[in-house]
PDB file of C-alpha atoms in Angstrom:
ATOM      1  CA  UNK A 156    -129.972 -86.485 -24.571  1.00  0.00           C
ATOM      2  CA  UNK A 157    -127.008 -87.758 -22.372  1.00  0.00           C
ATOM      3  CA  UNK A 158    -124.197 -85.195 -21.538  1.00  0.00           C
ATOM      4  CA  UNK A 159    -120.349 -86.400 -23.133  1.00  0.00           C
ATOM      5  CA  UNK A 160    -119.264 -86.887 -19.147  1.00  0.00           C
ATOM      6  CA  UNK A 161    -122.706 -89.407 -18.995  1.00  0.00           C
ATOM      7  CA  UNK A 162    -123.028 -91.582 -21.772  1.00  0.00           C
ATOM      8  CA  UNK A 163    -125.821 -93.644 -23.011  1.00  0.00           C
ATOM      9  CA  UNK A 164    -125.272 -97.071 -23.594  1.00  0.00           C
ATOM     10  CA  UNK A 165    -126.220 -98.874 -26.519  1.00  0.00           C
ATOM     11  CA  UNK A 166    -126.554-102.192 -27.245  1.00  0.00           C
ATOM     12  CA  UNK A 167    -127.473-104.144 -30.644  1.00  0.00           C
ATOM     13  CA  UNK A 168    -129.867-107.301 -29.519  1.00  0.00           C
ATOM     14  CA  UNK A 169    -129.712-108.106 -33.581  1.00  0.00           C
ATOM     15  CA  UNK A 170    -133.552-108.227 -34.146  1.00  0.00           C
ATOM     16  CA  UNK A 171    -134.559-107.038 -37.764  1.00  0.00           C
ATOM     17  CA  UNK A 172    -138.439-106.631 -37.410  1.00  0.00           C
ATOM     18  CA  UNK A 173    -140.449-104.086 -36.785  1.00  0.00           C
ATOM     19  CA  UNK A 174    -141.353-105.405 -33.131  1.00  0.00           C
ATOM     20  CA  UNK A 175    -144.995-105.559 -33.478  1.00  0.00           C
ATOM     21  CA  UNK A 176    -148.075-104.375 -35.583  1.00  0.00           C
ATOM     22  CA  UNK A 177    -150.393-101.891 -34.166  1.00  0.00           C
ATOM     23  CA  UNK A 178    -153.500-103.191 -32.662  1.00  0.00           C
ATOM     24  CA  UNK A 179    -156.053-100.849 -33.873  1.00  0.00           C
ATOM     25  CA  UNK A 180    -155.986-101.860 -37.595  1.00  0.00           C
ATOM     26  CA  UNK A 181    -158.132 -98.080 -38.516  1.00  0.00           C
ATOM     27  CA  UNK A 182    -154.902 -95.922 -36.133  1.00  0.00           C
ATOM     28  CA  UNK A 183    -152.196 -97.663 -38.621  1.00  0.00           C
ATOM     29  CA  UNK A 184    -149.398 -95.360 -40.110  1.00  0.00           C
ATOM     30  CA  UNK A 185    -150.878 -93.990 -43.789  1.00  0.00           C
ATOM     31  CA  UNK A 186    -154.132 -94.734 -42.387  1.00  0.00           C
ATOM     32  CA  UNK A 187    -156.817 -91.636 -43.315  1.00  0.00           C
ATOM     33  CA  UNK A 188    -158.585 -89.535 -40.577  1.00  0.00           C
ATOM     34  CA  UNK A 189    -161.104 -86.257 -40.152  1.00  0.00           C
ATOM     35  CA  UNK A 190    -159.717 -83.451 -40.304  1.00  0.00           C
ATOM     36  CA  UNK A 191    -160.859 -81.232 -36.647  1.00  0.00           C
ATOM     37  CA  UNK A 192    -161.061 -77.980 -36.432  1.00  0.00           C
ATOM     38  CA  UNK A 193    -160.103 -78.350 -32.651  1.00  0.00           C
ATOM     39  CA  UNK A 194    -156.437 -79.317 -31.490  1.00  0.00           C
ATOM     40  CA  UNK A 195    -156.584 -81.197 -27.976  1.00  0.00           C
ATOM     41  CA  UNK A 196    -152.441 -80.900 -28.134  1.00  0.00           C
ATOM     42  CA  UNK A 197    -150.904 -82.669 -24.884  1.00  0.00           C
ATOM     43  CA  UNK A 198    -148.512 -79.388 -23.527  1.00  0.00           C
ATOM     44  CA  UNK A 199    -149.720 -77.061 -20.921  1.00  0.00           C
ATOM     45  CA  UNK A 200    -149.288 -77.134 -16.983  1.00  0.00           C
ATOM     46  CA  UNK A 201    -152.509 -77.361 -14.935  1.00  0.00           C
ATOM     47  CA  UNK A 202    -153.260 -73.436 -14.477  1.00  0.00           C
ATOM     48  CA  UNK A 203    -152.898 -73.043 -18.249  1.00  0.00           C
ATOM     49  CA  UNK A 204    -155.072 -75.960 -19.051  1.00  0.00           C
ATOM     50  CA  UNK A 205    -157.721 -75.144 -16.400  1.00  0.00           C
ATOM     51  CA  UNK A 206    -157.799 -71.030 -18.645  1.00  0.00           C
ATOM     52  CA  UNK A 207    -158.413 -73.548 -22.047  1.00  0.00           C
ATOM     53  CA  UNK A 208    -160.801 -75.223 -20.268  1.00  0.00           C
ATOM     54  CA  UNK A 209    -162.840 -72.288 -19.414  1.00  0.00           C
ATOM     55  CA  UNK A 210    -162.023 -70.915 -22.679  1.00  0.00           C
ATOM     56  CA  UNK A 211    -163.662 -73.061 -24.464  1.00  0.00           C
ATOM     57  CA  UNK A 212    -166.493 -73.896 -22.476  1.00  0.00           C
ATOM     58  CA  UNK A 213    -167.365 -69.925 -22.583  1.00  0.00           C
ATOM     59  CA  UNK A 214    -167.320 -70.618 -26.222  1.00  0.00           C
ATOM     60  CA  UNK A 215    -169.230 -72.937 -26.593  1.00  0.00           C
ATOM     61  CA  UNK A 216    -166.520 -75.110 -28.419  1.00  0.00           C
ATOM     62  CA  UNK A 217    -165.790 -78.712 -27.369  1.00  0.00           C
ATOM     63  CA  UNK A 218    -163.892 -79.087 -24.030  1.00  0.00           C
ATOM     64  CA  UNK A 219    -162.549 -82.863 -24.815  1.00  0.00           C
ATOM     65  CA  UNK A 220    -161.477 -84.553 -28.099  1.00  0.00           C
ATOM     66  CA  UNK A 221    -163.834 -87.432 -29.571  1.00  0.00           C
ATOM     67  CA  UNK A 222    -163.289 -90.669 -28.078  1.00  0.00           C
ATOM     68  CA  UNK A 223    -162.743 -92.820 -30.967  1.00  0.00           C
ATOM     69  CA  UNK A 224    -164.513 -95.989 -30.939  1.00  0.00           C
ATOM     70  CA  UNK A 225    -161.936 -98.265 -32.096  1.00  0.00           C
ATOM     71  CA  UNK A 226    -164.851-101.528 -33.144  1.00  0.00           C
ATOM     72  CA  UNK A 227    -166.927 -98.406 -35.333  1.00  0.00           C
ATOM     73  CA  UNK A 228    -166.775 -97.229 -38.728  1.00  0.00           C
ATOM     74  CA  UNK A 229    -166.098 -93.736 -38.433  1.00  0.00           C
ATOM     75  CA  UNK A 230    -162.875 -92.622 -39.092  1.00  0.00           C
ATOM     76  CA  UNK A 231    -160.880 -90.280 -36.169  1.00  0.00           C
ATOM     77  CA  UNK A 232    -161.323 -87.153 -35.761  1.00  0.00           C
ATOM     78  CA  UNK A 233    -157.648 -85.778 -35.398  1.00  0.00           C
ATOM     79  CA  UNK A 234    -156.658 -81.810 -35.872  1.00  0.00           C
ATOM     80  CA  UNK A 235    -153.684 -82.003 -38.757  1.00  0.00           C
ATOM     81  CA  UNK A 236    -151.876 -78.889 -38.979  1.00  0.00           C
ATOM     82  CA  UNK A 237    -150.030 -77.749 -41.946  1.00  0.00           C
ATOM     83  CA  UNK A 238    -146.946 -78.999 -42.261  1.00  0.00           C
ATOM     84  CA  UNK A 239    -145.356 -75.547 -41.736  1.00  0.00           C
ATOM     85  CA  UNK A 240    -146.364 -75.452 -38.215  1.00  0.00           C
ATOM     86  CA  UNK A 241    -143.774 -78.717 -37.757  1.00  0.00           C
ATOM     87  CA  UNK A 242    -140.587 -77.185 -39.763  1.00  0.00           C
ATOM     88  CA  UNK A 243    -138.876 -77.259 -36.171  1.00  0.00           C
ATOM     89  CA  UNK A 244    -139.091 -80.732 -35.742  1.00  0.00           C
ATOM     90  CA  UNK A 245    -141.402 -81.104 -33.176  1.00  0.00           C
ATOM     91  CA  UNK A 246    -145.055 -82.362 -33.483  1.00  0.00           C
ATOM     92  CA  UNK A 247    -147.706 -81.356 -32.175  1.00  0.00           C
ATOM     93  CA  UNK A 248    -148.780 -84.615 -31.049  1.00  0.00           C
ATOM     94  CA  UNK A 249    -152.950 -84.824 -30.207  1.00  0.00           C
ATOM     95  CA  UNK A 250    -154.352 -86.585 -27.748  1.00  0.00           C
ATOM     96  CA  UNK A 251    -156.828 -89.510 -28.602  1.00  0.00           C
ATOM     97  CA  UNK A 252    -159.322 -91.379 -25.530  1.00  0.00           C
ATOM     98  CA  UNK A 253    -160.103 -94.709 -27.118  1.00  0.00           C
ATOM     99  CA  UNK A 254    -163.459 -96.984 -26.467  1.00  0.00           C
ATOM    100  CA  UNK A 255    -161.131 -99.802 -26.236  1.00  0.00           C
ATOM    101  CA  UNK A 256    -161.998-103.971 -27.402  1.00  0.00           C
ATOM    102  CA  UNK A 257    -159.263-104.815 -25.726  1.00  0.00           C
ATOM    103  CA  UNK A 258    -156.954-104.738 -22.515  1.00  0.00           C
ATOM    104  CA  UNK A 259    -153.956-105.154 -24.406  1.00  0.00           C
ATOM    105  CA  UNK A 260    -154.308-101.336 -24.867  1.00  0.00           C
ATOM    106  CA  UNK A 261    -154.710 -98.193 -22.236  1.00  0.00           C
ATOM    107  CA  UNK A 262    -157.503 -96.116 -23.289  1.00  0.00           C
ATOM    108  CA  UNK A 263    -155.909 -93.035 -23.494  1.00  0.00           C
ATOM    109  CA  UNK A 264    -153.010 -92.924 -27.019  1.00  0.00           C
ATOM    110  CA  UNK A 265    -151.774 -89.990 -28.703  1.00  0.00           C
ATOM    111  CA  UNK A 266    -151.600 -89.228 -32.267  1.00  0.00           C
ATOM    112  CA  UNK A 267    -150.000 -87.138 -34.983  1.00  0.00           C
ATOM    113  CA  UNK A 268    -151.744 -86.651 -38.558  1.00  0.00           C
ATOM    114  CA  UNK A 269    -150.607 -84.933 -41.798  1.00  0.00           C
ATOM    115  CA  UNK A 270    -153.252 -83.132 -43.496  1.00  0.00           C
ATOM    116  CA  UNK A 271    -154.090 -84.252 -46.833  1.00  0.00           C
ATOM    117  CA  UNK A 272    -156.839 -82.218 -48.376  1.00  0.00           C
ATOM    118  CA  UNK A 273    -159.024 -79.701 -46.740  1.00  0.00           C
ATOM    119  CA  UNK A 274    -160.733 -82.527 -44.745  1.00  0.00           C
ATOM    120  CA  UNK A 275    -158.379 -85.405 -44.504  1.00  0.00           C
ATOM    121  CA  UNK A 276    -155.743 -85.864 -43.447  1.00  0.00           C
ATOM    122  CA  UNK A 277    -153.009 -89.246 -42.667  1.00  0.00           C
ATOM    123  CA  UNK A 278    -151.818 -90.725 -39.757  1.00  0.00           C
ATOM    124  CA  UNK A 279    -147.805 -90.539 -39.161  1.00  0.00           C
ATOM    125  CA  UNK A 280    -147.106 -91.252 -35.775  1.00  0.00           C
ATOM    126  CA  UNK A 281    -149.048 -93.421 -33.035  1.00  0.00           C
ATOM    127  CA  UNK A 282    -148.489 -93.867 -29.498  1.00  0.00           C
ATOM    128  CA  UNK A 283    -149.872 -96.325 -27.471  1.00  0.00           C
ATOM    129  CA  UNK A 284    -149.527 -97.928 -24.099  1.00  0.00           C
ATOM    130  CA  UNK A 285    -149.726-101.595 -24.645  1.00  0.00           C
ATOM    131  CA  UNK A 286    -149.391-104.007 -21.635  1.00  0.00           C
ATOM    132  CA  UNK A 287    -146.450-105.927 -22.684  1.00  0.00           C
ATOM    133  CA  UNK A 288    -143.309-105.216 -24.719  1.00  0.00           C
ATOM    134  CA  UNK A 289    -142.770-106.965 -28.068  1.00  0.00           C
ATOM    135  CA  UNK A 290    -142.061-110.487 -28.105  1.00  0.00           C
ATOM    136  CA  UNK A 291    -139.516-109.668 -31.112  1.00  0.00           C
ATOM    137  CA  UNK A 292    -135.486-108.888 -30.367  1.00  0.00           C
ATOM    138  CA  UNK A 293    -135.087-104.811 -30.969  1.00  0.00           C
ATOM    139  CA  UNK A 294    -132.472-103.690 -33.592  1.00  0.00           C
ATOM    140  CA  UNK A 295    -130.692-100.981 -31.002  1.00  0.00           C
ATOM    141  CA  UNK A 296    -131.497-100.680 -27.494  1.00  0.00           C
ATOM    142  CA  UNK A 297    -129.966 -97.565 -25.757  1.00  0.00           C
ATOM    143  CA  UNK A 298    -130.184 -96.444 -21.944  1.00  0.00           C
ATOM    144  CA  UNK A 299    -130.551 -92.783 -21.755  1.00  0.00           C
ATOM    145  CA  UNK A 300    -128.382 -91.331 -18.729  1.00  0.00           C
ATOM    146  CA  UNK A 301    -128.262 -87.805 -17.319  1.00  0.00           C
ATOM    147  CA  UNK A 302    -125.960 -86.784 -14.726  1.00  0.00           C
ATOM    148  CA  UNK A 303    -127.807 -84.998 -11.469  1.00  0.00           C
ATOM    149  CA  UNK A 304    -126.190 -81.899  -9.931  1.00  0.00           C
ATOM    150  CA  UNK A 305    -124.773 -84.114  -7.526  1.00  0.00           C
ATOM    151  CA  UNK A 306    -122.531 -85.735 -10.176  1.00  0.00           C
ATOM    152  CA  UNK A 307    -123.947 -88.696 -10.693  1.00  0.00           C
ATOM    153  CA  UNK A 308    -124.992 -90.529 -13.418  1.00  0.00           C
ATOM    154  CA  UNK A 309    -128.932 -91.935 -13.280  1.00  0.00           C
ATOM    155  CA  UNK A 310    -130.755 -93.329 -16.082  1.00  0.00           C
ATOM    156  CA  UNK A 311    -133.742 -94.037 -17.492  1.00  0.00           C
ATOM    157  CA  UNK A 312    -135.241 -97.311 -18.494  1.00  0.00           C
ATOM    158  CA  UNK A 313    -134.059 -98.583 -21.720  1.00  0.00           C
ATOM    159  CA  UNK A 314    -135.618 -97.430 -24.999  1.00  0.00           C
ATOM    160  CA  UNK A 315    -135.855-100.880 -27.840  1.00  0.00           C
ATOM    161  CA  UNK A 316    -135.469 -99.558 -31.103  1.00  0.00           C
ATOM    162  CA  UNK A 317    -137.250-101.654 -34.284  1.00  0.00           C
ATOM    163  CA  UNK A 318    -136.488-100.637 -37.737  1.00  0.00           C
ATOM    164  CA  UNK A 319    -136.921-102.914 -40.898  1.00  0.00           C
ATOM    165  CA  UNK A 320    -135.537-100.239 -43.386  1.00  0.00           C
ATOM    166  CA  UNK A 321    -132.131 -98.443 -41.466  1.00  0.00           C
ATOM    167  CA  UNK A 322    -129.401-100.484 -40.558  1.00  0.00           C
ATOM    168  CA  UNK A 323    -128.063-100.308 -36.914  1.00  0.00           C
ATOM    169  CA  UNK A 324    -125.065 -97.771 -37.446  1.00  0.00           C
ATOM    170  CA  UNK A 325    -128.173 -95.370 -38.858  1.00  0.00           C
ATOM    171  CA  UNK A 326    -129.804 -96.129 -36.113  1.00  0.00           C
ATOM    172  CA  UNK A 327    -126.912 -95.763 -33.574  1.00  0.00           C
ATOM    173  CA  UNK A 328    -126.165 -92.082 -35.583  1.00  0.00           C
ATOM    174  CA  UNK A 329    -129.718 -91.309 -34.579  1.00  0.00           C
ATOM    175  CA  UNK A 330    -129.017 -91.134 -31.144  1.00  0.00           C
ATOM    176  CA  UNK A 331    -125.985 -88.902 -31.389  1.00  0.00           C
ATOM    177  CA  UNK A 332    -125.533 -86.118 -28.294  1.00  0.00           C
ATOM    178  CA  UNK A 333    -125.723 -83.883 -30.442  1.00  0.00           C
ATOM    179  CA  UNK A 334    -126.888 -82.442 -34.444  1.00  0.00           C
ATOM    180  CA  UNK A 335    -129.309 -84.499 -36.390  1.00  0.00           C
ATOM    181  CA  UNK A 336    -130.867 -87.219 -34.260  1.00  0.00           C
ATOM    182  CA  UNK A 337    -134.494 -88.147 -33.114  1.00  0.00           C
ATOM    183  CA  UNK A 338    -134.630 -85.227 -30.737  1.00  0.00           C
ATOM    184  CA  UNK A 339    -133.793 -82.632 -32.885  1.00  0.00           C
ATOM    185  CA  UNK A 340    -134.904 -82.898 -36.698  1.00  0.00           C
ATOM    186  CA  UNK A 341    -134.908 -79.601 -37.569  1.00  0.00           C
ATOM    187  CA  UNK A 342    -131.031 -80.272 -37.484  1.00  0.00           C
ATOM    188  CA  UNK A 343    -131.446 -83.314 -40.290  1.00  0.00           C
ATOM    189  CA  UNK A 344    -130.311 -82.313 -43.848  1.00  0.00           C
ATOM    190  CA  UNK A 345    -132.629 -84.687 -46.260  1.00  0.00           C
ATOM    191  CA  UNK A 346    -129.566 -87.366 -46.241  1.00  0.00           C
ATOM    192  CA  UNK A 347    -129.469 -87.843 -42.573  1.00  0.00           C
ATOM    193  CA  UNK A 348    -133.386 -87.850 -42.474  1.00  0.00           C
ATOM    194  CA  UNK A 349    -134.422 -91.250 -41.116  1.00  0.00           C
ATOM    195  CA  UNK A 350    -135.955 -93.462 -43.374  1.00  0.00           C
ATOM    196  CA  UNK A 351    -139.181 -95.817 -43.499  1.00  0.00           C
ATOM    197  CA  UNK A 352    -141.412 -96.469 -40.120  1.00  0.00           C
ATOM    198  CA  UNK A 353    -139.426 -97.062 -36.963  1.00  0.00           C
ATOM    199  CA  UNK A 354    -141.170 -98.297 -33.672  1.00  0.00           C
ATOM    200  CA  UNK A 355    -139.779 -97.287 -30.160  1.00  0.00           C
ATOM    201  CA  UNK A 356    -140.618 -99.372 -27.124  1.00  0.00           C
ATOM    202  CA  UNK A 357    -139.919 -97.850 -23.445  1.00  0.00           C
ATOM    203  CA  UNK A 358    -141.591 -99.168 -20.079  1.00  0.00           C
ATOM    204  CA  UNK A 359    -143.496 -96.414 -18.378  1.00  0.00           C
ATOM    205  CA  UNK A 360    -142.094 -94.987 -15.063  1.00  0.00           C
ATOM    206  CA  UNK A 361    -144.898 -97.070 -13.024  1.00  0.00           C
ATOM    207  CA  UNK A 362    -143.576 -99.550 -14.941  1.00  0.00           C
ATOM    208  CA  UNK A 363    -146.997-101.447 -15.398  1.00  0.00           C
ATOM    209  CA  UNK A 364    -147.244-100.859 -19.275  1.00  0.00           C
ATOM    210  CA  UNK A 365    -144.771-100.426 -22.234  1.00  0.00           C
ATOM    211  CA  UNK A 366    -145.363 -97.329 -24.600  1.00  0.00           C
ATOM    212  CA  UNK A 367    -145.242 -98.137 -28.113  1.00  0.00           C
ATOM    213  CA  UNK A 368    -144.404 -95.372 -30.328  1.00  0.00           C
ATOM    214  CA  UNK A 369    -144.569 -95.654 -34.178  1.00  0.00           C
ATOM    215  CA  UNK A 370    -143.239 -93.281 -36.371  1.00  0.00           C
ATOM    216  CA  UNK A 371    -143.543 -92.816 -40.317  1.00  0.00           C
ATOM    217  CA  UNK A 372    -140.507 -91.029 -41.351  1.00  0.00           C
ATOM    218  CA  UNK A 373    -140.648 -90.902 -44.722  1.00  0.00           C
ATOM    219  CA  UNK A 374    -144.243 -89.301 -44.499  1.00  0.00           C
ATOM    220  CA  UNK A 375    -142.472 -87.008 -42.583  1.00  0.00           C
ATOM    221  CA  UNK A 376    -139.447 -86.301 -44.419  1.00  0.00           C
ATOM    222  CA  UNK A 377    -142.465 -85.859 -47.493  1.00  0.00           C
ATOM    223  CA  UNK A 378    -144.051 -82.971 -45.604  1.00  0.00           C
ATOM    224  CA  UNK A 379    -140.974 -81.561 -44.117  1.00  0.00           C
ATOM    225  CA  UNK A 380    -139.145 -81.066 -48.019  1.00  0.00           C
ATOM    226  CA  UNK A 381    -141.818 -80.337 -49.884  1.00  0.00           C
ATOM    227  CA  UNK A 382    -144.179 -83.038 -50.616  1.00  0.00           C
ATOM    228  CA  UNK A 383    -147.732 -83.662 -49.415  1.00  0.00           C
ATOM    229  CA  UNK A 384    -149.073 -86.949 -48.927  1.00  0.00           C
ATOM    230  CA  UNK A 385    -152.069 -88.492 -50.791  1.00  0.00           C
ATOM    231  CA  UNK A 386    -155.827 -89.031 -49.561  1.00  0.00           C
ATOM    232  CA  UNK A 387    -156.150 -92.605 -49.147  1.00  0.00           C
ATOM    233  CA  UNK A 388    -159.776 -93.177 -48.443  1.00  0.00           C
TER     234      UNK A 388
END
C-alpha cells in the first residue's frame, strides 16, 4: 500500500457493473471443482521450486497441475484447503494451465477454491489475463504509488475497481493505508468485510494484457466466520 508522504490517487469513473463476465463459463465464482490432493501454489523462488520439483518427481507424485480443458466436461482439478489454513487473509492461490478456445485468454490463470465436502470443493476467486480491459466504466480506479529511497514518488499502473453490491465510499475504505482493506483481511471485523463479488482490472507490466481478478467475498467472509459453503454439483 502507498506510504501517508505518497498517496494513491483515486478516482470514481461512476460505472456500476461488474465490468465483465468471466469467459470460461465452468471457472465462474460458486462454480464446483475436484478436490486435489496436490497444491501447485504460485510462491517459491527458483532454487526452492527446482528442490519441489525434484521432490516430487523422486516421489513419484505429479510435477505439474492438470491443464484444464476449458471446451471438456470434466470439472478442475483444484487443491482447496481448509478454510483454517486462510484465517490470515491470504490465499493460497493455485495455479491453473488452460487448453484455451480462445485468444481472448492467456493460457496460464490462477485460482482459489473453498472446499466443500471431502471431494469438492467451490471456486471463490479467478484470475485471468484477458487481452483487453472491460469495455464497462469501473466504480473506483486508484493508482498505487510508493516512494523509492531516493524520495520520489513512482507508481504503478492503475487498478479499475467493479463492484455491483458496495458503494464507492466502501470501496474507497477498502483501499485505506492502513487496518482493514484488500491487503490485509485478517484486520476486517465481519462489518468491514467486503461484500458480494468484486472484479479488479490492472494492465500487466509488459503491458500487452489486462489481468482480471474476480473475487467472491461473501464466500469468503462464509468460510472465514464460520460457515461452509454448499456442494453445488
Amino acid at each position: 500500500m502507498a506510504s501517508v508522504d505518497c498517496p494513491s490517487q483515486i478516482a470514481r469513473p461512476g460505472g456500476t457493473t461488474m465490468g465483465t463476465a468471466i469467459p470460461v463459463p465452468a471457472l465462474r465464482l460458486g462454480s464446483s471443482v475436484q478436490r486435489a490432493k496436490e497444491s501447485f501454489g504460485t510462491g517459491g523462488g527458483g532454487t526452492s521450486n527446482a528442490a519441489e520439483f525434484a521432490r516430487r518427481r523422486s516421489l513419484g507424485l505429479p510435477i505439474a497441475p492438470r491443464t484444464f480443458d476449458v471446451a471438456g466436461s470434466a470439472l478442475p482439478a483444484i487443491y482447496a484447503p481448509e478454510a483454517a489454513q486462510s484465517v490470515s487473509g491470504f490465499y493460497p492461490y493455485q495455479r491453473l494451465p488452460l487448453k484455451t478456445a480462445s485468444k481472448g485468454y492467456w493460457p496460464n490463470g490462477l485460482i482459489y477454491a473453498q472446499p466443500a465436502s471431502a471431494t469438492m470443493g467451490r471456486i471463490a476467486a479467478l484470475v485471468l489475463t484477458l487481452s483487453r480491459p472491460p469495455a464497462a466504466k469501473a466504480k473506483l480506479r486508484i493508482t498505487p504509488a510508493w516512494k523509492t529511497n531516493e524520495g520520489v514518488c513512482q507508481r504503478q499502473p492503475g487498478i479499475d475497481v467493479f463492484a455491483s453490491a458496495m458503494s464507492f465510499e466502501q470501496l474507497r475504505r477498502l483501499f485505506s493505508p492502513s487496518g482493514c482493506n484488500w491487503r490485509q483481511l485478517a484486520a476486517c471485523k465481519p462489518a468491514e468485510w467486503p461484500r458480494g463479488q468484486i472484479l479488479f482490472v490492472q494492465q500487466t507490466r509488459g503491458g500487452v494484457g489486462y489481468e482480471h481478478r474476480w473475487v467472491d467475498y461473501d464466500m469468503l467472509a462464509a468460510a472465514r466466520f464460520g460457515n461452509r459453503p454448499k456442494v453445488h454439483r
